[in-house]
Each structure stands twice: as structure tokens, then as C-alpha cells.
Coordinates of C-alpha atoms and ligand atoms in Angstrom, one line a residue:
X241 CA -43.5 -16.1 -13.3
X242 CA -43.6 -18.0 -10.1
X243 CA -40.2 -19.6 -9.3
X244 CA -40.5 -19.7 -5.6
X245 CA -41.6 -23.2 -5.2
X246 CA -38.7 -25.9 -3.9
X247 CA -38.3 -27.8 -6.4
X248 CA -37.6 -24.1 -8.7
X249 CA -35.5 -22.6 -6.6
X250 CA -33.5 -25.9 -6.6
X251 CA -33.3 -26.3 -10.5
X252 CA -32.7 -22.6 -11.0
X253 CA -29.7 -23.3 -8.4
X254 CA -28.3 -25.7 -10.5
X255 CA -28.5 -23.9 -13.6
X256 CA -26.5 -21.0 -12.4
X257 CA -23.9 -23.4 -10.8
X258 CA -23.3 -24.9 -14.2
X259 CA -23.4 -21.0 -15.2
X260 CA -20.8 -20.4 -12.4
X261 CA -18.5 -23.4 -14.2
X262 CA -18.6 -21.2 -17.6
X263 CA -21.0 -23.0 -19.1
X264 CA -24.0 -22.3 -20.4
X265 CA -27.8 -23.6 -19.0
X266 CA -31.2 -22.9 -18.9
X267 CA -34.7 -24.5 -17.8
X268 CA -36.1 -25.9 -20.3
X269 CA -39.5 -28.1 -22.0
X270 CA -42.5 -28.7 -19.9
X271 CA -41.1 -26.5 -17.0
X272 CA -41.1 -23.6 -18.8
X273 CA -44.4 -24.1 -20.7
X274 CA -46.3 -25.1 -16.8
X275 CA -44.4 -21.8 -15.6
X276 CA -45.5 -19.3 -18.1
X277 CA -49.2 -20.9 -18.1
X278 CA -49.1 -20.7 -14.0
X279 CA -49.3 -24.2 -13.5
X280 CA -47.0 -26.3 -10.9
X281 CA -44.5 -28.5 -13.4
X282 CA -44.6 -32.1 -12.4
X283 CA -40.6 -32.0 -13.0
X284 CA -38.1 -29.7 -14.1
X285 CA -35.6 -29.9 -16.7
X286 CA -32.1 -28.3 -17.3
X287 CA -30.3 -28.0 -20.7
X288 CA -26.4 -27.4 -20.7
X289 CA -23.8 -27.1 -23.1
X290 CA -21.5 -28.9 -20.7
X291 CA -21.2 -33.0 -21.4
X292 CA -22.1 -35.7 -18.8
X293 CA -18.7 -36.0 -17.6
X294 CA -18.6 -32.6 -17.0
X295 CA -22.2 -32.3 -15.1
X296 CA -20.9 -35.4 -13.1
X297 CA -17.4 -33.6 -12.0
X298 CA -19.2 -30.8 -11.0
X299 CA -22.1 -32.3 -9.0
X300 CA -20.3 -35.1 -7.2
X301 CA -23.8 -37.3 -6.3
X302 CA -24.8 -37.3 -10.0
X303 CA -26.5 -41.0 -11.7
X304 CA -25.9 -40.9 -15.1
X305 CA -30.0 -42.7 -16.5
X306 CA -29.2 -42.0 -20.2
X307 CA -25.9 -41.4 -20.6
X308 CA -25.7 -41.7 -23.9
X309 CA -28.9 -39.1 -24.3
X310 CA -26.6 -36.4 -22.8
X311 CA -29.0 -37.1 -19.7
X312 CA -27.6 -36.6 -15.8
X313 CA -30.0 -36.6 -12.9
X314 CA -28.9 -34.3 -10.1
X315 CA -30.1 -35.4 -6.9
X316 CA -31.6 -33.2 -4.3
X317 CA -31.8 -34.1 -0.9
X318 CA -33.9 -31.9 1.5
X319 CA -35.4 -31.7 5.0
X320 CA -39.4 -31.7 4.9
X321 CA -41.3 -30.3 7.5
X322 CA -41.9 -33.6 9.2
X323 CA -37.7 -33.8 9.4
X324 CA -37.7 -36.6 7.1
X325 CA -35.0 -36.4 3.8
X326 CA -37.3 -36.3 0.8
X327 CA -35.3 -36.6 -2.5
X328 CA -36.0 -35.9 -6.0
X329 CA -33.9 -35.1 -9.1
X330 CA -33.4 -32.8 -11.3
X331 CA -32.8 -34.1 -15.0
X332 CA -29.6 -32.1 -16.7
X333 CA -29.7 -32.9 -19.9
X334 CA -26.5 -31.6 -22.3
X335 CA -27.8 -29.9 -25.7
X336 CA -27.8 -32.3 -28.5
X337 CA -29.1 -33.0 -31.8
X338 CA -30.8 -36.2 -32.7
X339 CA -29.3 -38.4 -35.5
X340 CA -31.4 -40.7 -37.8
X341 CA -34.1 -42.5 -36.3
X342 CA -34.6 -46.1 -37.6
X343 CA -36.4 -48.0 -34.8
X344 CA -39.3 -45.0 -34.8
X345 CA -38.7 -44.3 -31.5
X346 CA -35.1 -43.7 -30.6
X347 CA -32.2 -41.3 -32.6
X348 CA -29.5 -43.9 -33.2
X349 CA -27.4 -41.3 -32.3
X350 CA -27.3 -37.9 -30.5
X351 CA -24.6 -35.4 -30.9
X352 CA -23.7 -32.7 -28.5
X353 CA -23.3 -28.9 -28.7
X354 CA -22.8 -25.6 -27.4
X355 CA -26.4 -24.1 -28.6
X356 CA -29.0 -24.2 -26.9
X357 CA -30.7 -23.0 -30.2
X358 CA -30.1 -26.3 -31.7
X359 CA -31.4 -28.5 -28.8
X360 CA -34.3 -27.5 -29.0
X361 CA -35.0 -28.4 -32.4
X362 CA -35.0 -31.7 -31.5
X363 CA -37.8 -31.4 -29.1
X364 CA -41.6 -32.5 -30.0
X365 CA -43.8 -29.3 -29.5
X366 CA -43.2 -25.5 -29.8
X367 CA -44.9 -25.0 -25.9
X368 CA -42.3 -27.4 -25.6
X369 CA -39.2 -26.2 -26.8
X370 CA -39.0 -22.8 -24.8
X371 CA -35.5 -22.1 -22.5
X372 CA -35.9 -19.8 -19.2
X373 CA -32.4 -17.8 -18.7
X374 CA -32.1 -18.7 -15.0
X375 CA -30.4 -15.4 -14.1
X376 CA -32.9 -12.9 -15.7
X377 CA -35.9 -14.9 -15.7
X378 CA -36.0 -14.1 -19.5
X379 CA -37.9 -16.7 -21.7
X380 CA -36.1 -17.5 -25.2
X381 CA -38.0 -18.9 -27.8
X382 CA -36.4 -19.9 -30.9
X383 CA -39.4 -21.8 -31.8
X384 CA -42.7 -19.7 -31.8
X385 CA -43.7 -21.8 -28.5
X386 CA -45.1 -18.3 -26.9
X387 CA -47.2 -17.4 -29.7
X388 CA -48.7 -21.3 -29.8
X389 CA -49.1 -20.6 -26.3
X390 CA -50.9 -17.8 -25.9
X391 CA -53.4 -18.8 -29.0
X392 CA -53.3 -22.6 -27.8
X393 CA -52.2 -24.8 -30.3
X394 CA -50.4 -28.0 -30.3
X395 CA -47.5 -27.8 -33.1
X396 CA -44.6 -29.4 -33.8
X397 CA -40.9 -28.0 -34.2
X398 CA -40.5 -28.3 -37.7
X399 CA -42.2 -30.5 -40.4
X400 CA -45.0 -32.7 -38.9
X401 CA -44.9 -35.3 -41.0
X402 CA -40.7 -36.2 -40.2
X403 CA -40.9 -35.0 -36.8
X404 CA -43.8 -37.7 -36.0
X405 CA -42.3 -40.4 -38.3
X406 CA -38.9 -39.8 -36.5
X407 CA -40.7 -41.0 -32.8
X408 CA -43.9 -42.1 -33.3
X409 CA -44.5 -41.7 -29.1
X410 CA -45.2 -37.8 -30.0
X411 CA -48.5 -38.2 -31.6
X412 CA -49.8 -40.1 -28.4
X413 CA -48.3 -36.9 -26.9
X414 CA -50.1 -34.4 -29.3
X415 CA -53.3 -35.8 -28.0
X416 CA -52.3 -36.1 -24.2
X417 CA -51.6 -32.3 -24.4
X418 CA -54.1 -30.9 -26.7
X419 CA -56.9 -32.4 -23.8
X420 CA -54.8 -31.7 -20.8
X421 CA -54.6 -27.7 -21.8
X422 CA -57.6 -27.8 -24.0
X423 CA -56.0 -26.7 -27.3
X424 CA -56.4 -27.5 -30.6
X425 CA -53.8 -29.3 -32.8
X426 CA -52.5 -27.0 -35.7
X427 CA -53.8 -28.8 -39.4
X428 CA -50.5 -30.4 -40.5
X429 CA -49.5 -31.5 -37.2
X430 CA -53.1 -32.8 -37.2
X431 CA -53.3 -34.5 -40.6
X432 CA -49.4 -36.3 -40.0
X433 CA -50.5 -38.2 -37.3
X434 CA -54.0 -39.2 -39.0
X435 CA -52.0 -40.7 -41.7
X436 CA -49.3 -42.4 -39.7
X437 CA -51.0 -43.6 -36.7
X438 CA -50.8 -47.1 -38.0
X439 CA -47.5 -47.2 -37.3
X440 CA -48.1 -46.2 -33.9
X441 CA -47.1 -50.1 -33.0
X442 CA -43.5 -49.0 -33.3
X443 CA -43.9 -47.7 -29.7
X444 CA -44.1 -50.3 -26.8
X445 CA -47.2 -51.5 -25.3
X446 CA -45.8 -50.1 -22.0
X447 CA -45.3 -46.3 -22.9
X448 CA -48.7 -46.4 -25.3
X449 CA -49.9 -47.9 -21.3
X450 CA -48.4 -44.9 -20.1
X451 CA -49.4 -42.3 -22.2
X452 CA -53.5 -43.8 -22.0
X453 CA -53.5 -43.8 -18.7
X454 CA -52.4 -40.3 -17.9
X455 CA -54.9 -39.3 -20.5
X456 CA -57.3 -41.4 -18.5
X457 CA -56.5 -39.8 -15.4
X458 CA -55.5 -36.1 -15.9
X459 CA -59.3 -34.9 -15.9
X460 CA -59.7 -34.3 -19.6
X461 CA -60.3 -37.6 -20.9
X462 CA -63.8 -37.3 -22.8
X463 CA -61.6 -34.9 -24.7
X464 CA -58.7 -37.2 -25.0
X465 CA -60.4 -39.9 -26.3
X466 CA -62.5 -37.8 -29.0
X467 CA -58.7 -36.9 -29.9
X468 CA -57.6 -40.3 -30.3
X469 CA -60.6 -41.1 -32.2
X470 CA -60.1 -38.0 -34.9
X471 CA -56.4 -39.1 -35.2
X472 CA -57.5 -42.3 -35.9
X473 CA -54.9 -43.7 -33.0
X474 CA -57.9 -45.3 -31.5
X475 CA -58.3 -47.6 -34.0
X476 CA -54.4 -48.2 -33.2
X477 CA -54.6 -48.5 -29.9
X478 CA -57.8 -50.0 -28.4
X479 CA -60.2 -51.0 -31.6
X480 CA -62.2 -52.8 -29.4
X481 CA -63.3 -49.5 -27.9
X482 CA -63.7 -48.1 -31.4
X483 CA -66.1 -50.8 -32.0
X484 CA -68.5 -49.4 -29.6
X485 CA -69.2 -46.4 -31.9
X486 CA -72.9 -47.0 -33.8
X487 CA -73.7 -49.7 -31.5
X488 CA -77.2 -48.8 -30.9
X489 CA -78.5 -49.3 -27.0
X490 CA -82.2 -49.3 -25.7
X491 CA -83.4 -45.7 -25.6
X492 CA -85.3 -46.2 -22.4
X493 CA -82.2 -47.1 -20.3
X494 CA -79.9 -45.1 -22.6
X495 CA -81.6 -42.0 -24.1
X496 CA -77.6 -40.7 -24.1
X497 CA -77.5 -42.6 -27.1
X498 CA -74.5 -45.4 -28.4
X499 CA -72.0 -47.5 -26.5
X500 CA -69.2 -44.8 -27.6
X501 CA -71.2 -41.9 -26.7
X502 CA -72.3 -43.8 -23.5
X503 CA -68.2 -44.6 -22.5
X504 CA -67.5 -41.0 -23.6
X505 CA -69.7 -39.8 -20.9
X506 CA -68.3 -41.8 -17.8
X507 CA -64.9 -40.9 -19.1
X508 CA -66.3 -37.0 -18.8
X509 CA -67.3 -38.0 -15.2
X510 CA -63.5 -38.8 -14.1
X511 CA -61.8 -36.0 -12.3
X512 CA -57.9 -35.4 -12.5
X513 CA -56.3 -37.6 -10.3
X514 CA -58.7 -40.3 -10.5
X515 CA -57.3 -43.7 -9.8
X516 CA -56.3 -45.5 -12.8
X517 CA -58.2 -48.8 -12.1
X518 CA -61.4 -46.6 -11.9
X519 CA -60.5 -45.0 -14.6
X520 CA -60.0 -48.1 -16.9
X521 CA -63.4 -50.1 -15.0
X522 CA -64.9 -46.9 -16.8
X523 CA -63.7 -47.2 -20.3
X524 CA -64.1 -51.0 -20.2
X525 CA -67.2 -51.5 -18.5
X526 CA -69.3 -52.0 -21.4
X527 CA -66.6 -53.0 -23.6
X528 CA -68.4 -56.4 -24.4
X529 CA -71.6 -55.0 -26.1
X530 CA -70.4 -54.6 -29.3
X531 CA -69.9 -58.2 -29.8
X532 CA -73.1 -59.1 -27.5
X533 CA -75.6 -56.7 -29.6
X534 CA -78.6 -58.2 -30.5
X535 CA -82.2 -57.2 -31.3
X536 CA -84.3 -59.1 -29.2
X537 CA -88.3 -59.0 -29.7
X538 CA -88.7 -56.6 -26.9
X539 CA -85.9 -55.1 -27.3
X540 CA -82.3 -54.3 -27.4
X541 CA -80.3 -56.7 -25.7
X542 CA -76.3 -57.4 -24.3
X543 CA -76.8 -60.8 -22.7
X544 CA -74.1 -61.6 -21.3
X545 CA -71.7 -58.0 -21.9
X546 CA -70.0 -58.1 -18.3
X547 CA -68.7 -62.0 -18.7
X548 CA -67.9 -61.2 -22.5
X549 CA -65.9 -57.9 -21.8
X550 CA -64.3 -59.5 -18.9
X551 CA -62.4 -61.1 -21.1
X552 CA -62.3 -59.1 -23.4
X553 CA -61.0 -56.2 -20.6
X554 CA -58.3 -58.9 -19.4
X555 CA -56.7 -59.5 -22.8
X556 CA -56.3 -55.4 -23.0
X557 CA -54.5 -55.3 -19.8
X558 CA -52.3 -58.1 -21.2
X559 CA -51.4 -56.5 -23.6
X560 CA -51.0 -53.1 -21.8
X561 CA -48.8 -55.3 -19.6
X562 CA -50.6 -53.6 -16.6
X563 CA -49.6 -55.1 -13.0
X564 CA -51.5 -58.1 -11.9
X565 CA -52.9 -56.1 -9.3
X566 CA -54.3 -53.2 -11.2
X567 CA -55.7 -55.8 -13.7
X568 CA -57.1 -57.9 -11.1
X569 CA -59.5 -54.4 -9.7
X570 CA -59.9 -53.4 -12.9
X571 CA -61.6 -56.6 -14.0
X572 CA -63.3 -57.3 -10.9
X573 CA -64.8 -53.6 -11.9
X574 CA -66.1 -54.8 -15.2
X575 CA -67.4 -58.3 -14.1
X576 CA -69.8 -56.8 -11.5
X577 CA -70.9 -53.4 -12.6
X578 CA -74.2 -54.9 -13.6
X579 CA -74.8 -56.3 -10.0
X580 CA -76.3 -53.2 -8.9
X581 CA -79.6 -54.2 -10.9
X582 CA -80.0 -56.5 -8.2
X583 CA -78.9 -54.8 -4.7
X584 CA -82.8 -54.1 -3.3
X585 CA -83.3 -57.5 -3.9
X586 CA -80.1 -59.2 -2.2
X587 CA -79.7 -61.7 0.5
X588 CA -78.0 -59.8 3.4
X589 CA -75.1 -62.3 2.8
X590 CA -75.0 -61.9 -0.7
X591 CA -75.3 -57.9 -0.4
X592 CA -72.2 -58.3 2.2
X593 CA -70.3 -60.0 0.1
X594 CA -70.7 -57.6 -2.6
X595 CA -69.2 -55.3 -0.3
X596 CA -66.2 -56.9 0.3
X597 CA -65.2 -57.0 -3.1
X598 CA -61.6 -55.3 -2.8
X599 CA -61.8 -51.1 -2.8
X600 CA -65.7 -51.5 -3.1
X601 CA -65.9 -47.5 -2.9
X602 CA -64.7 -47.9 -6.9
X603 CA -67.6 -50.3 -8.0
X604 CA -70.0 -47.5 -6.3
X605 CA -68.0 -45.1 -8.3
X606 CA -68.5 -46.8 -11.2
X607 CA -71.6 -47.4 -10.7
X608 CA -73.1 -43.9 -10.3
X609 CA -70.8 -42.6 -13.6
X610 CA -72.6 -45.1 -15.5
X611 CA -76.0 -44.1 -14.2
X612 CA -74.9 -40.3 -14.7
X613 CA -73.9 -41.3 -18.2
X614 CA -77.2 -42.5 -18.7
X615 CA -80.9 -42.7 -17.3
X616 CA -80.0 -40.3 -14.4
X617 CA -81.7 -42.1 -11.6
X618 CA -79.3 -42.8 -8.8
X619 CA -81.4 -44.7 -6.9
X620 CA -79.7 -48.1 -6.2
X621 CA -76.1 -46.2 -6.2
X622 CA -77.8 -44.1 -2.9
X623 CA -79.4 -47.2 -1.6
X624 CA -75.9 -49.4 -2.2
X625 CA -73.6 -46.5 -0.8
X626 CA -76.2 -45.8 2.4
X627 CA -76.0 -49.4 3.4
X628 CA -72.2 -50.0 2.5
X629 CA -71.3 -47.2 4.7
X630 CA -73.7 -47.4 7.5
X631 CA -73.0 -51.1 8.0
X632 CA -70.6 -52.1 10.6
X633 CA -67.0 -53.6 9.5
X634 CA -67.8 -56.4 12.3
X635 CA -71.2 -56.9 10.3
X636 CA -69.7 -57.2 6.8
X637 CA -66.9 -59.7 8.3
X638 CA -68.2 -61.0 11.1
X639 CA -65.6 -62.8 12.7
X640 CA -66.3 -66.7 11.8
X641 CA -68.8 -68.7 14.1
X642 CA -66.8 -72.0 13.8
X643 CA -63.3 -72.9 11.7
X644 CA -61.9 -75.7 10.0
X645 CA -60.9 -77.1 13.3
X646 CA -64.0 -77.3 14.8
X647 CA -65.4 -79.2 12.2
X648 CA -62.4 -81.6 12.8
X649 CA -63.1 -81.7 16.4
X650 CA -66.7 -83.0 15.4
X651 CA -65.0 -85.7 13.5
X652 CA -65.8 -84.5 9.8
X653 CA -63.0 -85.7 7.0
X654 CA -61.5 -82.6 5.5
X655 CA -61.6 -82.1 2.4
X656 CA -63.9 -79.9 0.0
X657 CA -66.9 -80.5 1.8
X658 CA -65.1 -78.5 4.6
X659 CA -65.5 -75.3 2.6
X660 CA -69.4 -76.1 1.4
X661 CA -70.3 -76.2 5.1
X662 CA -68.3 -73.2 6.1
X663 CA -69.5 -71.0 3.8
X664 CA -73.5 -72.2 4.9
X665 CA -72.3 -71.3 8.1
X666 CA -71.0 -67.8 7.2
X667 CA -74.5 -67.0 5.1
X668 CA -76.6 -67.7 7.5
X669 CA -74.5 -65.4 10.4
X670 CA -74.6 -62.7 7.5
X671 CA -78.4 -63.3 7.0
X672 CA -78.7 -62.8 10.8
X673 CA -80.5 -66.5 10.8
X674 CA -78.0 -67.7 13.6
X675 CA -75.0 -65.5 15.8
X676 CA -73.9 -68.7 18.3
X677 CA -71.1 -71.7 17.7
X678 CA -73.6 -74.0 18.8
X679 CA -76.4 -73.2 15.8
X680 CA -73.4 -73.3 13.8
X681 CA -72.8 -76.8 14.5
X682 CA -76.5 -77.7 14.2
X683 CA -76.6 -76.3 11.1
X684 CA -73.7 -78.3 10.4
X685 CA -74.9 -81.4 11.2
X686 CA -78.0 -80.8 9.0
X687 CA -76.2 -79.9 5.9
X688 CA -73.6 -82.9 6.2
X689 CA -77.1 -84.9 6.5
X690 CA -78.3 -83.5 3.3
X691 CA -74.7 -83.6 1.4
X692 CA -74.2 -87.1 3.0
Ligands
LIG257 P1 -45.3 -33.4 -18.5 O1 -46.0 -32.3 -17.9 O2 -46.2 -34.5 -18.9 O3 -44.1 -33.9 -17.8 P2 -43.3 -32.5 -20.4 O4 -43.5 -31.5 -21.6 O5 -42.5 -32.0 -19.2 O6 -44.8 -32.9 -19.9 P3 -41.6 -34.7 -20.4 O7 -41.9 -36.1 -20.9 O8 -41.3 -34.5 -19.0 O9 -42.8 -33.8 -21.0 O10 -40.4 -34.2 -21.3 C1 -39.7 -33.0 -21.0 C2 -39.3 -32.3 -22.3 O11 -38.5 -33.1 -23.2 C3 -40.5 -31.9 -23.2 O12 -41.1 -30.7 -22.8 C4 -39.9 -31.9 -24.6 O13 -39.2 -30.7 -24.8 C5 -38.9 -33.0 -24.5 N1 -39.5 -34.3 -25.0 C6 -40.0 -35.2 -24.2 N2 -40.4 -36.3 -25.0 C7 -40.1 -36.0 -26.2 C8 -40.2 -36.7 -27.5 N3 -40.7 -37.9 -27.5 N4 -39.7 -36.1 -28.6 C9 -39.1 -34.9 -28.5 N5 -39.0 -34.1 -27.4 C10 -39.5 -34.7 -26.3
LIG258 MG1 -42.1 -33.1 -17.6

């Protein structure tokens, strides 16, 4: 087991300082589970049977997050490579048992103890209940987390169906790590959360957010999502992507097959540590055929999908309560992803405006998953991406022929004719038709003409 990394050493530090203090600690949770499968934990966790007050008089910089919880964040300040201070903390959390849950989400109470046997009762998974003795390296399992482990199965500590109705969070957990370590989720564990994933709405819109995206983003989402279909927690949590299953598309652009199988594919495409607004312009792209569907005489049609699932993309991230920013890319991903039909045959001004659609290198992203994900021909994705990055910045954004205030200085009247004529100006620069201020103003003075 590989405990040499910084952030290791440091939590293995302060469990033996605790140690030091009479008390007893280990790591504990993910840490353990990352450590004894070889991977880097994102965090680290120590359990102690000493109580907040007495984590807080022993480390003096201490913030107490979730007091109550038993929980104490140790801080740890060191000096990076660059000389900066980098800090991080390390979450000590005092061994407890849960009380009743009535919210389905949070014990009403938590009581503390000396056994680290009973803590970890109260944790979701077996991987996730192990302790590592931070003196001899020794891995206690109370639980059967090694042997789940080892055969790669997601369980949980005691009886499924009260361990899942206690926090209903977990069984969007039991999905996010059966795909992240590709294991399978034991039967009962399984059939508890098919039957209460309708009550999944206990759980607020922001952590079921949370939990999504991570799946969206960790590089196992085709797997996630088949997951969250099986559990029936799609049906929960985004129906309108459920809807897309049996929806039927035209085999000769989609010999894949349906919408579903179609958005299962792109999500297959996404590698870990994708961007999350990529990620969601991929599961949402086509969210709007289900409701467009029709059956035309030629063939199968969508008319109108990207308009439709626009909206329909922007009432999800409502409800997701994603930042106005994220939402803003992730629609602007879904609005144009069908725009690429038409790059061979743009304008020069309308193909460079295209480009300068915000982080443009996601629409081209999106745009050659979805063509992976179905006909295979990446033509216009090689053509789009040749010209978007062999065309200068000063070509894409010229820097404006005239302004407002010339226009002023020629004696026009502001007002929204101002941004009609600047933007004829600005087409025909980006269509090459005319590169000096004084065509500009010609061209000015025959548009006003024609708008007069
Ligand atoms: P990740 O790698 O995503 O951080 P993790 O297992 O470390 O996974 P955390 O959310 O960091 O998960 O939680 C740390 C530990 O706390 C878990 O390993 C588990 O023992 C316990 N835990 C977290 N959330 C719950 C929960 N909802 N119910 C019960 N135990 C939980
Ligand atoms: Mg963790």
C-alpha cells in the first residue's frame, strides 16, 4: 500500500497525533478503499474516538463544518514547489452512530463512541467502511469490504432496504461507484433501490446535480447511465432522457439505432475529466426528439429538436440549479449542434461567427461524438476544426472597420438602426467584400438608403 503521497503522509500524521493524545484513530472510507485498489484518493478521512472539542484542543487551527456530525477539518498548510502555501484539510471525523432518520437524508441525531467498530456501521458501502491502523498499516475490516473488494461488488453495511430508506443519497452513490470501478451491485442492494427510487426526491436537486455530474464526468458514464436506467432512478431523475428510449431515428443517419442508444454512445465517447458542460451538451443534445418524432413521407423526422430541447435542456438545468454560466454553454451546445449540417455551405461571416460561439472547441467536440455515435463520417467535424484552427484570431474578430461614433460623426440618429448598419459593416469585412473605413462608410450610406 502506497502511503507516500503528501496528502498520506499528512493524514497518517494526524492520526498518530491523536494516537499520541491516547486516543484512538484510523483512516478511514474512500481513502482506504482508493489505497488498497492503488488508486490516488481524492481526500482522506480520519475516524477518532476523541470528540470535536477534543480534536479542536489538540489541533489549535481546527474549523469545526459539521459540528454536530462529529466532523473537524484539520488544516494543512504546505510549501509547493513553486513556494506558494497550498492548503487542504483533512476531515476528522469522531466515531458515531446515526440516530433515526426522518427527513431521508439526515440522522436526526448522531451519538458518539469509543469504537471504531460501531462507526462504521453507519457508513453506506462495505469498500466503504474499511479502517487503516495508521501505525502498522494494517487494514481492519469489520464489514466484509475486502472480500467485496477483491470480487467487486457494491454492498451495503447491513440491510439494503433500511440502509437506503435511511439516506436516500446512497443509491445515487451505488450507481456512481458501481460505473466508476466497474462492479456489479450485489441483488438486494440492487432490488432496494429499484423499489425506492421514487423517493429519490427526498434528496436536493443540488446533490442529485452533484452526484450526475461526477457520473457524467468520471469516464464511466455509458455505464452509469445504463445503472441509473436498471435502478429505475432515471425515470426519477431526468424522465425526459428516459423518454428517448424506443424512439425510433432514420437508419441511414443512425444505423446505431434509438435516441437512448444514440445518447448512450456520446456518453461512452466522454473521457474522465471531461468538462461538465460537454458532458451535459452530450446527454442533452438530442433531448427534444422524443417530443418532435414524427414519420414523415420520406422519412423519419425531428423538425425542430435543437429549438425544442433547448428548452427543454434549460428547464433541467433549472432545476439542477446549475450556475448561469454552465447553463448558458451548455445550452448554447444544444441550440447549435445541428449547424454543422451547414458549415461547407456558410458565408465566411456566418462560418466566423459560428466560431466565436464561447469555448467553440466544445461544439466541435460535440459534434464529432455525435457523428462517432452515429454514421461515422467525420467529414464536416475535419473540415469545421481545419478551418476554426487555421484561421487567424484577427480574421475571426477583425478589429471593427467603423464604430458607433463614426456613424455619429456622419450625422446618423442613434438608435437601433445603429446596430443594423454595423453588423452589414462587420459581414461584409468577414466576407472579405471590403477591409477599408471608407467602403465601410459607402456601404453605409447605401444601406441607410435602402432602410430609409
Ligand atoms: P469519493 O472517492 O467519491 O470521495 P468516498 O467513498 O471517499 O468517495 P465521500 O463522500 O468522500 O466518499 O465520503 C467518505 C466516506 O464517508 C465514505 O467512504 C463512506 O464511508 C462515508 N459516507 C459518505 N457518504 C455517506 C452516506 N451518504 N451514507 C453513509 N456513509 C457515507
Ligand atoms: Mg472521499
Amino acid at each position: 500500500m502506497n502511503l507516500s503521497s503528501p496528502k498520506a503522509i499528512e493524514a497518517t500524521r494526524i492520526a498518530q497525533f491523536l494516537r499520541q493524545h491516547g486516543y484512538s484513530a484510523y483512516l478511514v472510507g474512500g481513502c482506504v478503499r482508493d489505497l488498497l485498489l492503488d488508486r490516488e484518493p481524492a481526500d482522506y478521512d480520519v475516524a477518532t474516538s476523541a470528540t470535536p472539542q477534543e480534536v479542536i484542543r489538540i489541533f489549535p487551527q481546527t474549523f469545526a463544518v459539521g459540528a454536530q456530525f462529529g466532523v473537524v477539518l484539520v488544516p494543512v498548510f504546505r510549501d509547493t514547489d513553486a513556494g506558494e502555501r497550498a492548503n487542504y484539510a483533512i476531515e476528522v471525523a469522531t466515531f458515531r452512530s446515526d440516530g433515526a432518520y426522518s427527513d431521508g437524508r439526515h440522522p436526526d441525531e448522531v451519538q458518539f463512541s469509543q469504537d471504531a467498530r460501531m462507526d462504521v456501521q453507519r457508513r453506506d458501502f462495505t469498500i466503504n467502511g474499511l479502517l487503516l491502523d495508521p501505525d502498522t498499516r494494517e487494514v481492519l475490516d469489520y464489514v466484509g469490504g475486502r472480500e467485496d473488494l477483491k470480487q467487486g461488488i457494491i454492498r451495503t453495511i447491513g440491510q439494503a432496504h433500511h440502509r437506503f430508506a435511511e439516506d436516500k443519497l446512497r443509491m445515487l452513490r451505488a450507481v456512481r461507484f458501481a460505473a466508476r470501478f466497474g462492479y456489479s451491485i450485489e441483488a438486494q442492494t440492487f432490488a432496494a433501490v429499484r423499489e425506492l427510487a421514487p423517493q429519490i426526491h427526498q434528496v436536493s436537486h443540488e446533490r442529485v446535480r452533484d452526484e450526475i455530474l461526477k457520473m457524467l464526468t468520471e469516464g464511466h458514464a455509458r455505464r452509469a447511465f445504463e445503472l441509473l436506467d436498471q435502478t429505475n432512478l432515471l425515470q426519477q431523475v431526468l424522465p425526459e432522457i428516459k423518454k428517448m428510449q424506443g424512439v425510433a431515428q432514420p437508419p441511414q443517419y443512425h444505423p446505431e439505432g434509438d435516441v437512448w442508444v444514440h445518447t448512450l454512445m456520446l456518453l461512452e465517447g466522454l473521457p474522465a475529466g471531461c468538462s461538465k458542460t460537454l458532458a451535459l451538451g452530450a446527454l442533452l443534445h438530442d433531448v427534444g426528439k422524443p417530443p418532435t418524432f414524427r414519420v414523415a413521407p420520406d422519412r423519419i423526422r425531428f423538425d425542430g429538436h435543437a429549438e425544442v430541447g433547448t428548452k427543454m435542456a434549460a428547464e433541467i438545468c433549472r432545476r439542477f440549479r446549475l450556475s448561469n454560466d454552465d447553463t448558458g454553454q451548455v445550452l448554447s451546445l444544444v441550440a447549435n449542434h445541428m449547424r454543422f449540417g451547414d458549415v461547407m455551405r456558410m458565408k465566411d461571416s456566418t462560418l466566423k461567427r459560428f466560431f466565436r460561439l464561447p469555448r467553440f472547441d466544445q461544439h466541435l467536440e460535440l459534434h464529432r461524438l455525435d457523428c462517432q455515435s452515429s454514421h461515422r463520417d467525420l467529414g464536416l467535424y475535419e473540415f469545421a476544426k481545419e478551418k476554426f484552427h487555421t484561421l487567424p484570431a484577427e480574421q475571426i474578430r477583425p478589429t471593427p472597420l467603423i464604430t458607433g461614433d463614426d456613424l455619429i460623426a456622419a450625422g446618423y440618429k442613434p438608435g437601433p438602426i445603429f446596430k443594423e448598419l454595423l453588423t452589414a459593416v462587420e459581414d461584409a469585412q468577414l466576407d472579405g467584400k471590403i477591409s477599408t473605413k471608407e467602403e465601410a462608410m459607402e456601404l453605409v450610406r447605401e444601406r441607410a438608403r435602402e432602410l430609409a
